[in-house]
CSV table of C-alpha atoms and ligand atoms in Angstrom, one decimal:
chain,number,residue,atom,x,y,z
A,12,UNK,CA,0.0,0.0,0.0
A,13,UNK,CA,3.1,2.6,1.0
A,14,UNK,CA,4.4,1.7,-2.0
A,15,UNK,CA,1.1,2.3,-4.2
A,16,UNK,CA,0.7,6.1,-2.4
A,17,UNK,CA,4.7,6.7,-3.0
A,18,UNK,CA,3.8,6.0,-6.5
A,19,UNK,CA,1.2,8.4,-6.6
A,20,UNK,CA,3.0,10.7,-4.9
A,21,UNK,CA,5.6,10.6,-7.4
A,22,UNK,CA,2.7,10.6,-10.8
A,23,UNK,CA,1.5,14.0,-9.1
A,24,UNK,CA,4.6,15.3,-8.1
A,25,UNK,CA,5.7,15.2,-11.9
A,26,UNK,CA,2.6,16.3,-13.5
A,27,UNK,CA,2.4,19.1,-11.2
A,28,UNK,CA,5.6,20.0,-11.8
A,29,UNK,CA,5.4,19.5,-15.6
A,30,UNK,CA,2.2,21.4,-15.5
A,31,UNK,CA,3.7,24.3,-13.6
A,32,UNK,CA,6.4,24.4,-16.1
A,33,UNK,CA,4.4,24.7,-18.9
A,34,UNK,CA,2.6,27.6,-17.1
A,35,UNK,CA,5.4,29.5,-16.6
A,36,UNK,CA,5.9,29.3,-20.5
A,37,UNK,CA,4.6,33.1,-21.9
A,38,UNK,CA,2.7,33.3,-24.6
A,39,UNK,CA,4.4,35.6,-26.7
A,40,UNK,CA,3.1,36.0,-30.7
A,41,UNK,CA,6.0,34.4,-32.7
A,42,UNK,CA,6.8,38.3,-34.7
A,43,UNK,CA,7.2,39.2,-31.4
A,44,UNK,CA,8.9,37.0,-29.8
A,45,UNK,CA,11.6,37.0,-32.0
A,46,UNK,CA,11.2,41.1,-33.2
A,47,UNK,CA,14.8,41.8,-31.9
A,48,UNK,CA,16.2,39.0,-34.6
A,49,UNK,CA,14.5,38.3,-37.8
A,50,UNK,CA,11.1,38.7,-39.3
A,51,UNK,CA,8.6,35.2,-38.9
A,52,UNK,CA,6.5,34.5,-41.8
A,53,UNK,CA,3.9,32.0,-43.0
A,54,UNK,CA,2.7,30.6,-46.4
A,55,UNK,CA,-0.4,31.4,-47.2
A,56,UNK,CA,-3.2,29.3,-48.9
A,57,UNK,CA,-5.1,30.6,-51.5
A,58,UNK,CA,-8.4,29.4,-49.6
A,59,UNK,CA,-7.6,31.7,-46.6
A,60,UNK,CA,-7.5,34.9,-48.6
A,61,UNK,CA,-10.6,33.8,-51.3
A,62,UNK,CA,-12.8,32.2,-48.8
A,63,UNK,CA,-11.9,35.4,-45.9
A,64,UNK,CA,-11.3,32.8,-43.3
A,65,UNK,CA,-11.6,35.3,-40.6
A,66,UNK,CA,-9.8,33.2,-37.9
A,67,UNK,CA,-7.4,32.3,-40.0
A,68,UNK,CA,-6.4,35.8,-41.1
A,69,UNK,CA,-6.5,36.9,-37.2
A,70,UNK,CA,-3.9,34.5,-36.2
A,71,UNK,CA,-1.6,35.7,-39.3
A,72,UNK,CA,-2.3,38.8,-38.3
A,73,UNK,CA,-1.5,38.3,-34.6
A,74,UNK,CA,1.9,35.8,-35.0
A,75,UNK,CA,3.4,36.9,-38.1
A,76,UNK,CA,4.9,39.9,-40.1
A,77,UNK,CA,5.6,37.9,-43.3
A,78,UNK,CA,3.4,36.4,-46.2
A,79,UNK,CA,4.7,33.8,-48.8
A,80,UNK,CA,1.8,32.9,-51.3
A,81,UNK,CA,2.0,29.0,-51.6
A,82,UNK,CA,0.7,28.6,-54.9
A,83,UNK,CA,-0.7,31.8,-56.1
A,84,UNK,CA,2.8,33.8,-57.8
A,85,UNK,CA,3.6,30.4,-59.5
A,86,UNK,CA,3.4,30.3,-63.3
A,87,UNK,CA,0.8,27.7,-63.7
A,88,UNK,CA,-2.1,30.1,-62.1
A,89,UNK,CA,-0.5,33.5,-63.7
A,90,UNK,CA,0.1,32.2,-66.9
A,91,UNK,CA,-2.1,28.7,-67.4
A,92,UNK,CA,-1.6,28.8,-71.1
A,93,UNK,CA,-0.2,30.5,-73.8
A,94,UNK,CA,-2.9,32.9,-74.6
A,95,UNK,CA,-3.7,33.6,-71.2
A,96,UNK,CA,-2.0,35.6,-67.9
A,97,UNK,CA,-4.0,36.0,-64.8
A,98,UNK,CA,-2.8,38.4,-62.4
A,99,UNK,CA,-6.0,38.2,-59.9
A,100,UNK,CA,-5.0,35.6,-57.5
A,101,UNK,CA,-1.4,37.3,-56.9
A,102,UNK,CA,-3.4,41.0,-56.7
A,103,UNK,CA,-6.1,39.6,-54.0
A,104,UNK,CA,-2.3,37.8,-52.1
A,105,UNK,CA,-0.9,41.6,-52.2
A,106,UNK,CA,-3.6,43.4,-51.1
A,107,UNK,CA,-4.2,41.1,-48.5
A,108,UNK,CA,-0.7,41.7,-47.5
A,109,UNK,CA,-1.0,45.6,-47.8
A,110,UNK,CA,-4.5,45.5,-46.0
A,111,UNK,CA,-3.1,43.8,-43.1
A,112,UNK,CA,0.4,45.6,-43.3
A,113,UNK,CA,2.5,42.4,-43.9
A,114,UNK,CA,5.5,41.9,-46.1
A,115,UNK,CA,4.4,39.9,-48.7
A,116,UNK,CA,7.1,38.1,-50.7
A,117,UNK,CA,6.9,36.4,-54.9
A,118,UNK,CA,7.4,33.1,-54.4
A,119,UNK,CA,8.5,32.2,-57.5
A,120,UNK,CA,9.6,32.9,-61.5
A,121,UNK,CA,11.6,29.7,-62.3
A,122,UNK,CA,10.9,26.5,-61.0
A,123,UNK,CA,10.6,23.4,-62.8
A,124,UNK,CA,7.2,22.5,-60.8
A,125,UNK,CA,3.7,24.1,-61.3
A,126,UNK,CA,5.1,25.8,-64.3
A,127,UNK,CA,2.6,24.4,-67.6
A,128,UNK,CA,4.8,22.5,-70.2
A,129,UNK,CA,4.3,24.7,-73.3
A,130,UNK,CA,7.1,27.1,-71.4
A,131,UNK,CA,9.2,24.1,-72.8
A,132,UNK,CA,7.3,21.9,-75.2
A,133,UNK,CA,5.2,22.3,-78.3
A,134,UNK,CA,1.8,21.2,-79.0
A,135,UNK,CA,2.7,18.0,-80.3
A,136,UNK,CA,5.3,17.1,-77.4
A,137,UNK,CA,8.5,18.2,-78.9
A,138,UNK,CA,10.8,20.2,-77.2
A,139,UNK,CA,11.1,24.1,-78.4
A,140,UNK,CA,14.3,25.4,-79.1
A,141,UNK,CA,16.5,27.0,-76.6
A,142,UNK,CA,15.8,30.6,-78.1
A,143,UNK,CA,12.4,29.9,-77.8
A,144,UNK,CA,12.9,28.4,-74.1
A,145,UNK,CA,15.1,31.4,-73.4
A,146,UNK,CA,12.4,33.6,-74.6
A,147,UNK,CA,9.4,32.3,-72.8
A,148,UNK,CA,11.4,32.5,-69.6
A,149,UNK,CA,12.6,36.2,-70.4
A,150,UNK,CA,8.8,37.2,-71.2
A,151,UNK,CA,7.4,35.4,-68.2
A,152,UNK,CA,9.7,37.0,-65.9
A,153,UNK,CA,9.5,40.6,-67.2
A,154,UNK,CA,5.3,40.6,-67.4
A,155,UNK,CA,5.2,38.5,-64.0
A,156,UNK,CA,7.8,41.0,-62.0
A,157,UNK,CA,6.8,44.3,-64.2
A,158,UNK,CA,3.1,43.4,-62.8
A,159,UNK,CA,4.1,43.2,-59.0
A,160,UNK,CA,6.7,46.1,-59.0
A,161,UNK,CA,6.0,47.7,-55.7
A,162,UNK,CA,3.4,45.2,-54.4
A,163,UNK,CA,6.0,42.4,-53.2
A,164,UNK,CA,9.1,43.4,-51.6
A,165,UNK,CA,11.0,40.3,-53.1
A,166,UNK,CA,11.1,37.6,-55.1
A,167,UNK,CA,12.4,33.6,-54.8
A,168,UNK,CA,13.4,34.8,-58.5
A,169,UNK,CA,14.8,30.8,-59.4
A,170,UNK,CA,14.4,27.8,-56.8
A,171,UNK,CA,15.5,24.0,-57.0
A,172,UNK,CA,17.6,23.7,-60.2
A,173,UNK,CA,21.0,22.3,-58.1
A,174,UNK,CA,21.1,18.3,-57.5
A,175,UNK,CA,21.9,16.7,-54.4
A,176,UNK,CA,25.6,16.2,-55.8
A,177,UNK,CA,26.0,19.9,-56.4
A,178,UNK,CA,25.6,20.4,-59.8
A,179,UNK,CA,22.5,21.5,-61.4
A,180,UNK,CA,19.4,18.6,-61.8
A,181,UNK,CA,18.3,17.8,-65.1
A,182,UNK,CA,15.0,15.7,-64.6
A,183,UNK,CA,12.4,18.9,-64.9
A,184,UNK,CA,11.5,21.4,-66.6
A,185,UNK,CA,14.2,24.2,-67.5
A,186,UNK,CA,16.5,21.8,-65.9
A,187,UNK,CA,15.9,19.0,-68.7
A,188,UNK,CA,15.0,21.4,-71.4
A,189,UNK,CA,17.9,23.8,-71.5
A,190,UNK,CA,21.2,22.9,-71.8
A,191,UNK,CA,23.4,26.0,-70.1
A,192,UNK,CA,21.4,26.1,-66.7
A,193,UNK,CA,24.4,29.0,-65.8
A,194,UNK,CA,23.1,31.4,-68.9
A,195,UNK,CA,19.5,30.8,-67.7
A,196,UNK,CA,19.7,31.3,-64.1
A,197,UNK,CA,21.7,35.0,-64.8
A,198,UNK,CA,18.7,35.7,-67.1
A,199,UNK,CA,16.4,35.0,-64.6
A,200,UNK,CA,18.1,37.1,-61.9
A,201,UNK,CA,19.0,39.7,-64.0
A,202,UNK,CA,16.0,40.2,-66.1
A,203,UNK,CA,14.5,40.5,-62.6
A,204,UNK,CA,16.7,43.2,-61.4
A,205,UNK,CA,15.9,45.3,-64.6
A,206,UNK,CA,12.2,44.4,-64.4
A,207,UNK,CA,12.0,45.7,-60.7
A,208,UNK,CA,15.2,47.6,-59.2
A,209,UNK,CA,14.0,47.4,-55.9
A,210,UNK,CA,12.8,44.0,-54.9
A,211,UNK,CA,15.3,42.0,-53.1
A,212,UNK,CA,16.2,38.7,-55.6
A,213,UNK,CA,16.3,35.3,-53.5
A,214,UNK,CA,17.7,32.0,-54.8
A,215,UNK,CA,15.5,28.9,-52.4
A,216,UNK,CA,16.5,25.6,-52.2
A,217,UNK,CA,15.9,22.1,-50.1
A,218,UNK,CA,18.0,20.0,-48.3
A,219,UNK,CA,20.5,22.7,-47.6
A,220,UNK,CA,21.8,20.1,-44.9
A,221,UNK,CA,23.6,18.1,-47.6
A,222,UNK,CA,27.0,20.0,-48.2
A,223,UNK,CA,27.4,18.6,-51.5
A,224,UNK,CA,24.7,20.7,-52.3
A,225,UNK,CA,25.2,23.5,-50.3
A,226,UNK,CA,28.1,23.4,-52.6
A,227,UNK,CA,26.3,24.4,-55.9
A,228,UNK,CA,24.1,26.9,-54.6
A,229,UNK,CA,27.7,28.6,-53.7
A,230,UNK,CA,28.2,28.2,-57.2
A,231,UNK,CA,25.4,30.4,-58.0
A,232,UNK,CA,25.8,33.2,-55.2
A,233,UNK,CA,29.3,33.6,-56.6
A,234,UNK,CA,28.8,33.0,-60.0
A,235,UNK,CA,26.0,35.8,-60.3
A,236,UNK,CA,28.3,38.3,-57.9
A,237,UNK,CA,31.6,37.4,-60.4
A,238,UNK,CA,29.1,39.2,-63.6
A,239,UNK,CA,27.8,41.9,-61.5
A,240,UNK,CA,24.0,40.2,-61.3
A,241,UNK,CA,22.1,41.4,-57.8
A,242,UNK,CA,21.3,38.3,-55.6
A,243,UNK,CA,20.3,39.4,-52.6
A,244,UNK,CA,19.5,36.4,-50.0
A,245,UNK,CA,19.5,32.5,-50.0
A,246,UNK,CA,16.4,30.6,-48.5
A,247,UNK,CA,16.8,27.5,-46.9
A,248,UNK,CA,13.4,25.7,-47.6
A,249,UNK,CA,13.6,23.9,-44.2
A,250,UNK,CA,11.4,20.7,-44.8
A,251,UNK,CA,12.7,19.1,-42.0
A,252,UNK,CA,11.8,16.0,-40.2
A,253,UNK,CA,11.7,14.8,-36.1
A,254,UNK,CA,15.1,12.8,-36.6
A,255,UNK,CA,17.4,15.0,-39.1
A,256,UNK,CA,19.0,17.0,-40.4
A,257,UNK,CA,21.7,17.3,-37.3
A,258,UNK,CA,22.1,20.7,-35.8
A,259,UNK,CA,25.7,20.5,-37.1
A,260,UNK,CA,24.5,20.7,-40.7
A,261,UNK,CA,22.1,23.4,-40.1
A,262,UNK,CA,24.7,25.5,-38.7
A,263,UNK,CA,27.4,24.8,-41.4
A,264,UNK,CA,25.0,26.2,-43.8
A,265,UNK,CA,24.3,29.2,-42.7
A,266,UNK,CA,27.5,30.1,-41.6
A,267,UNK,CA,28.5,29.1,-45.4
A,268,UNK,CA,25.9,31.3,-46.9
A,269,UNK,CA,26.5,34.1,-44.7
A,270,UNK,CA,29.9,34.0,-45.6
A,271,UNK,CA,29.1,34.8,-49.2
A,272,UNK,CA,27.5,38.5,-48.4
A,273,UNK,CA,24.1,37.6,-48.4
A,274,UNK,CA,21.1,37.4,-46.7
A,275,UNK,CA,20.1,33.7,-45.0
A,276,UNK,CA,16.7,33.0,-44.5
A,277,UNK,CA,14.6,30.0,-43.3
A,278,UNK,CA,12.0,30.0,-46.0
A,279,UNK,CA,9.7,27.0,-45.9
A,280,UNK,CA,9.8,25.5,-42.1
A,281,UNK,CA,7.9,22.3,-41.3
A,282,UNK,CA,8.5,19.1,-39.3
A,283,UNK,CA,8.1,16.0,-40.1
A,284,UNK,CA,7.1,13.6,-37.9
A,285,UNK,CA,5.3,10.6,-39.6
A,286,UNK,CA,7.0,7.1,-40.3
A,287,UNK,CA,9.3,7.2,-43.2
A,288,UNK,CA,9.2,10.7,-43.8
A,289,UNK,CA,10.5,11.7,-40.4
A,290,UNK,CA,13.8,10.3,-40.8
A,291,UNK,CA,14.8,12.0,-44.3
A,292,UNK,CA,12.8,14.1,-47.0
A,293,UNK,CA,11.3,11.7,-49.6
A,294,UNK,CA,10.6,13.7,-52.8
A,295,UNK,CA,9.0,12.3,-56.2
A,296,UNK,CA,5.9,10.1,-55.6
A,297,UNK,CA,6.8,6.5,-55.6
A,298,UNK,CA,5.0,6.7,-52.3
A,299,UNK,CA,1.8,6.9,-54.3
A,300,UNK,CA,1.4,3.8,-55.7
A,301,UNK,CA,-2.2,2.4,-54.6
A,302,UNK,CA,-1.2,-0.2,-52.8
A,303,UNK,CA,1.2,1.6,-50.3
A,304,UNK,CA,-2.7,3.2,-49.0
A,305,UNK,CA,-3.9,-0.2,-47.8
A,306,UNK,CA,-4.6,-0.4,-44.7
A,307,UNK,CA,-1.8,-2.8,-44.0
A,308,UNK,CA,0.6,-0.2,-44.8
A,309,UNK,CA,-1.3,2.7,-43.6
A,310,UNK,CA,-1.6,1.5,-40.1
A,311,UNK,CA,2.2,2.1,-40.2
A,312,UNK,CA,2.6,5.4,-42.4
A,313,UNK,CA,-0.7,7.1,-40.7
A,314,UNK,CA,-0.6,5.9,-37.3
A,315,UNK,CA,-1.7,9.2,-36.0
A,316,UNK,CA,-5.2,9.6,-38.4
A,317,UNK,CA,-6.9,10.4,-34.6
A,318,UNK,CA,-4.5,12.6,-33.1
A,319,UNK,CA,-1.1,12.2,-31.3
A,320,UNK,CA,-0.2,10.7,-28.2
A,321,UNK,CA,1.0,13.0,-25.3
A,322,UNK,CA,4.7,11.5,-25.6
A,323,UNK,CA,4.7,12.6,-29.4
A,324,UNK,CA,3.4,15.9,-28.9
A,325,UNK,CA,6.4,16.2,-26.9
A,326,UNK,CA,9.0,15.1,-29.1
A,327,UNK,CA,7.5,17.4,-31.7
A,328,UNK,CA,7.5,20.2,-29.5
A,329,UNK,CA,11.4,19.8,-28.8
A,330,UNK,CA,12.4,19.3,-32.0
A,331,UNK,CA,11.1,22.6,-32.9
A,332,UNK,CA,12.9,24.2,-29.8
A,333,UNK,CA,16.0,22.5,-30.5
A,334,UNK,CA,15.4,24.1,-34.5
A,335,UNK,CA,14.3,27.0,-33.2
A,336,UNK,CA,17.1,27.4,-31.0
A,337,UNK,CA,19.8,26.4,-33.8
A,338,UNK,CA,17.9,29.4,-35.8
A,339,UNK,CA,18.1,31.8,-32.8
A,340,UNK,CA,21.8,31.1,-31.8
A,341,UNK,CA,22.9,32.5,-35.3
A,342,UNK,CA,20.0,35.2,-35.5
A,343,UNK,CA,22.6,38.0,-36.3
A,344,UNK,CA,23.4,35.6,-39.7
A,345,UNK,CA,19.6,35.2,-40.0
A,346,UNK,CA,16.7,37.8,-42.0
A,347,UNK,CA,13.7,35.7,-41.8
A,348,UNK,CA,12.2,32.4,-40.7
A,349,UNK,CA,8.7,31.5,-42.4
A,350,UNK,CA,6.4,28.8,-41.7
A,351,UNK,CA,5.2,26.8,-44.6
A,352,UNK,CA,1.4,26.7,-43.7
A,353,UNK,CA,-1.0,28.2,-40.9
A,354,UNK,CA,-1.6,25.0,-39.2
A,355,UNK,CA,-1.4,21.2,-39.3
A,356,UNK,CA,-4.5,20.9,-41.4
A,357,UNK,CA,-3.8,22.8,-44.5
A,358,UNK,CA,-0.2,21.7,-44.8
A,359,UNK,CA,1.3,20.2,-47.7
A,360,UNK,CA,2.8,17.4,-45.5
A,361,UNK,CA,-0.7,15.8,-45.1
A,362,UNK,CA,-0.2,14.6,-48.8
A,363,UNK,CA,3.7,14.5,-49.6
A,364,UNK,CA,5.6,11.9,-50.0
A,365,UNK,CA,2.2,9.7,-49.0
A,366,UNK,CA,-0.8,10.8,-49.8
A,367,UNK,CA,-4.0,10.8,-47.4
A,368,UNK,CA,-2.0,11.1,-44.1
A,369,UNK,CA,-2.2,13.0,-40.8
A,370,UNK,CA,0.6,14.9,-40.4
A,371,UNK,CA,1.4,17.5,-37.5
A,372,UNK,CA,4.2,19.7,-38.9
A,373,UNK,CA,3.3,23.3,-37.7
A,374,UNK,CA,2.9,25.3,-34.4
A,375,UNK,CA,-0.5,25.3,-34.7
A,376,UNK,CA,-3.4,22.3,-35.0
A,377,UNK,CA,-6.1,21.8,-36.8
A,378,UNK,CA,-8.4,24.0,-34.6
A,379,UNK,CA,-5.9,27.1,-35.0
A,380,UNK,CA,-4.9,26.3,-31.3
A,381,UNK,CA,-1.3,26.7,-30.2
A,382,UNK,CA,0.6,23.6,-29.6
A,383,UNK,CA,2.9,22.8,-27.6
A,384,UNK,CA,5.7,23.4,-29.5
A,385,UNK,CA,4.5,27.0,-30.0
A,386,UNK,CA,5.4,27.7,-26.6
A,387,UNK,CA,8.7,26.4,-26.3
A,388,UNK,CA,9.5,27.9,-29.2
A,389,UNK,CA,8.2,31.9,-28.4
A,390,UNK,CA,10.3,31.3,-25.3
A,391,UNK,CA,13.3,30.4,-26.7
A,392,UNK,CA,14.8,34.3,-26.3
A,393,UNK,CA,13.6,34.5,-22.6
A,394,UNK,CA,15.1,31.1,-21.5
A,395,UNK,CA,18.8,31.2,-21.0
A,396,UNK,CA,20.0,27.5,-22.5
B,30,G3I,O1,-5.2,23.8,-58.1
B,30,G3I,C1,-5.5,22.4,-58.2
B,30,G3I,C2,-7.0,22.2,-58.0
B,30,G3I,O2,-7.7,22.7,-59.1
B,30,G3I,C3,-7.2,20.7,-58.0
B,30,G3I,O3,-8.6,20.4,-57.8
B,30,G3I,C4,-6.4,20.1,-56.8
B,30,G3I,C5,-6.6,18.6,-56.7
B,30,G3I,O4,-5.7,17.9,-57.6
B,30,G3I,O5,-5.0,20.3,-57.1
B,30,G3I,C6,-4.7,21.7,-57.1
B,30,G3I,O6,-3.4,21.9,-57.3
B,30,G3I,C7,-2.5,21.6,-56.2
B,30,G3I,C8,-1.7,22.9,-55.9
B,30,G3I,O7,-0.8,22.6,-54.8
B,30,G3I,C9,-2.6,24.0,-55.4
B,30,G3I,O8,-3.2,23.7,-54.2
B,30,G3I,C10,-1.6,20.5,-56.6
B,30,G3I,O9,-2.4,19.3,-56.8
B,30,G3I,C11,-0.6,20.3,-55.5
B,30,G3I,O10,0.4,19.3,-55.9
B,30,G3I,C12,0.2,21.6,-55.2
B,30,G3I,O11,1.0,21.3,-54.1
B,30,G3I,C13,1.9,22.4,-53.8
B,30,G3I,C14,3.4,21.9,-54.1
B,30,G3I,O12,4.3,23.0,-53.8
B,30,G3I,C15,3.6,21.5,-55.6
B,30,G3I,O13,4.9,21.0,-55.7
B,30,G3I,C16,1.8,22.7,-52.4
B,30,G3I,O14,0.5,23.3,-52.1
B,30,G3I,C17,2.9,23.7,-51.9
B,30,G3I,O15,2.9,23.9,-50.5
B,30,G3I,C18,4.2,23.2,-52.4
B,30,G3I,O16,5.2,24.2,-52.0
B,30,G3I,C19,6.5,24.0,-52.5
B,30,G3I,C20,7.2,25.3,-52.7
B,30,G3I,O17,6.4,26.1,-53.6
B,30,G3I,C21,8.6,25.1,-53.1
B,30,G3I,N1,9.3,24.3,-52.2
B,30,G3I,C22,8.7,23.0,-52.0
B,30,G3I,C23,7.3,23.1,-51.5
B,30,G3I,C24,6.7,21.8,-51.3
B,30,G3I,O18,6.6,21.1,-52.5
């Protein structure tokens, strides 16, 4: 019996205490939390500004001082086909910004996804000509960039052309289409500069752990600076997961990019934390075959579909704090960190690498209520560590 109320004893002791600790966590917006080191943004779905999700625009409003438009300033919605350019979406994404005085950034001119194929292929399937290729790029960007002079303050001008080795991919797009990836990216940076002198002009890239290609994006920061081309800032996308990259890594990079003279930012944060994808970042969709969704294999990949257990909430939580705190120690190297996504139900994560899953990769849930790992991260700057 002594030893059943000793137990008890113990079980209340630690939730109390636990309990009390998470009380004496503030809650501090993120912007403001962090106002003293770098901006805090968040990607924002189209839905939120079309469909005026009031409580979704109150909590941007409230945490953040950033916008990225997840889909909107991409080339499939501005310019869907050949004979048409539709500038609405991205107008209703800047004034939403301007309403609700946010910074709002382009996200982006040259990528080789969500970008329709007749920038590189004819009618009947066969590839245009590199003049041709050279030209749709050079129209797309001048139109695109001409269009939103003034209304974003930069621009993720050309993201994801360098391959995990270091050199530059050639699977996609203006990767596989053109054949000097060096001429096109200066025409994309510089065609940007003349198009709008005073937007900042971002290269963005993923799995800025791996130094091999850490490596090429150097190529490109000193390539550009070497012929007198403006890049301003390098965003590390930032799809991480609960068991990598290592801090190490993290911290080599920006200390690398910094090194080159130009702005570092954390541009697409989210955490992984779902079998399989929490240990590395899967990309292409060999994930999706059909019968990876059975239920045999989705009681491993979604194991969370109704909610997550108290123990996993917490390892989320610290992971972000031990990110977050990575992020903070090098704030002076550091311009912006943005979010990709409001909260855990409109992320892209719920869908990539497996589709149909229930993912919990953002500091707020499904509700729009903070999480736990929302408050260990706004009071990262207050607690000494
Ligand atoms: O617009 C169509 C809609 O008409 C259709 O009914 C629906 C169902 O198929 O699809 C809609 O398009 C989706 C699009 O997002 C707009 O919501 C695409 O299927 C979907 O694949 C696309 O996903 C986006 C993804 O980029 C595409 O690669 C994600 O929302 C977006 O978060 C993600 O963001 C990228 C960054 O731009 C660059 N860095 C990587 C990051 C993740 O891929």
């Amino acid at each position: 019996m002594k030893k059943k109320i000793a137990l008890f004893l113990t079980g209340a002791l630690f939730c109390g205490a636990e309990c009390l600790a998470q009380k004496a966590l503030k809650d501090i917006p993120l912007k403001d939390a962090f106002a003293k080191d770098f901006n805090v943004g968040v990607a924002v779905a189209q839905s939120i500004i079309s469909r005026n999700e009031t409580e979704s625009i109150k909590l941007i409003c409230e945490q953040f001082n950033a916008v990225s438009p997840e889909s909107v300033l991409k080339p499939e919605y501005i310019h869907p086909t050949p004979d048409r350019w539709n500038f609405q979406p991205g107008d209703a994404y800047c004034k939403f910004a301007a309403d609700h005085g946010l910074k709002a950034l382009g996200h982006t001119l040259m990528w080789h996804n969500q970008t329709p194929d007749f920038f590189w292929l004819n009618a009947d399937g066969s590839v245009k000509s590199q003049e041709q290729i050279k030209a749709n790029l050079v129209e797309y960007i001048e139109k695109t960039v001409t269009h939103f002079a003034g209304k974003v303050y930069a621009w993720d001008v050309v993201n994801e052309v360098v391959s995990e080795e270091g050199g530059y991919r050639n699977d996609k797009g203006w990767e596989k289409y053109y054949k000097d990836l060096d001429e096109l990216v200066c025409l994309a940076f510089s065609t940007a500069q003349r198009c709008d002198p005073n937007a900042e002009l971002y290269y963005n890239e993923y799995n800025m752990w791996r130094q091999s290609k850490v490596d090429g994006v150097v190529h490109i920061v000193k390539m550009l600076k070497e012929k007198g081309i403006r890049i301003d800032g390098v965003g590390i996308q930032a799809h991480w997961g609960l068991n990598y990259p290592s801090v190490k890594d993290i911290e080599t990079t920006i200390d690398r990019l910094y090194d080159l003279g130009v702005k570092v930012m954390i541009t697409e944060l989210d955490i992984d934390m779902l079998p399989f994808s929490k240990e590395g970042q899967m990309t292409g969709k060999a994930m999706y075959d059909p019968a990876l969704q059975r239920e045999e294999f989705m009681r491993y990949l979604n194991p969370y579909a109704q909610g997550v257990p108290e123990e996993v909430e917490q390892q989320i939580a610290d992971r972000y704090e031990e990110i977050m705190r990575t992020i903070y120690n090098k704030r002076d190297k550091i311009s912006r960190v943005t979010f990709w996504g409001l909260h855990d139900g409109v992320s892209w994560k719920n869908d990539y690498p497996i589709p149909n899953r229930t993912n919990y990769p953002l500091l707020f849930d499904r509700k729009l209520q903070k999480k736990k790992a929302y408050y260990q991260v706004v009071n990262i700057p207050s607690k000494k560590k």
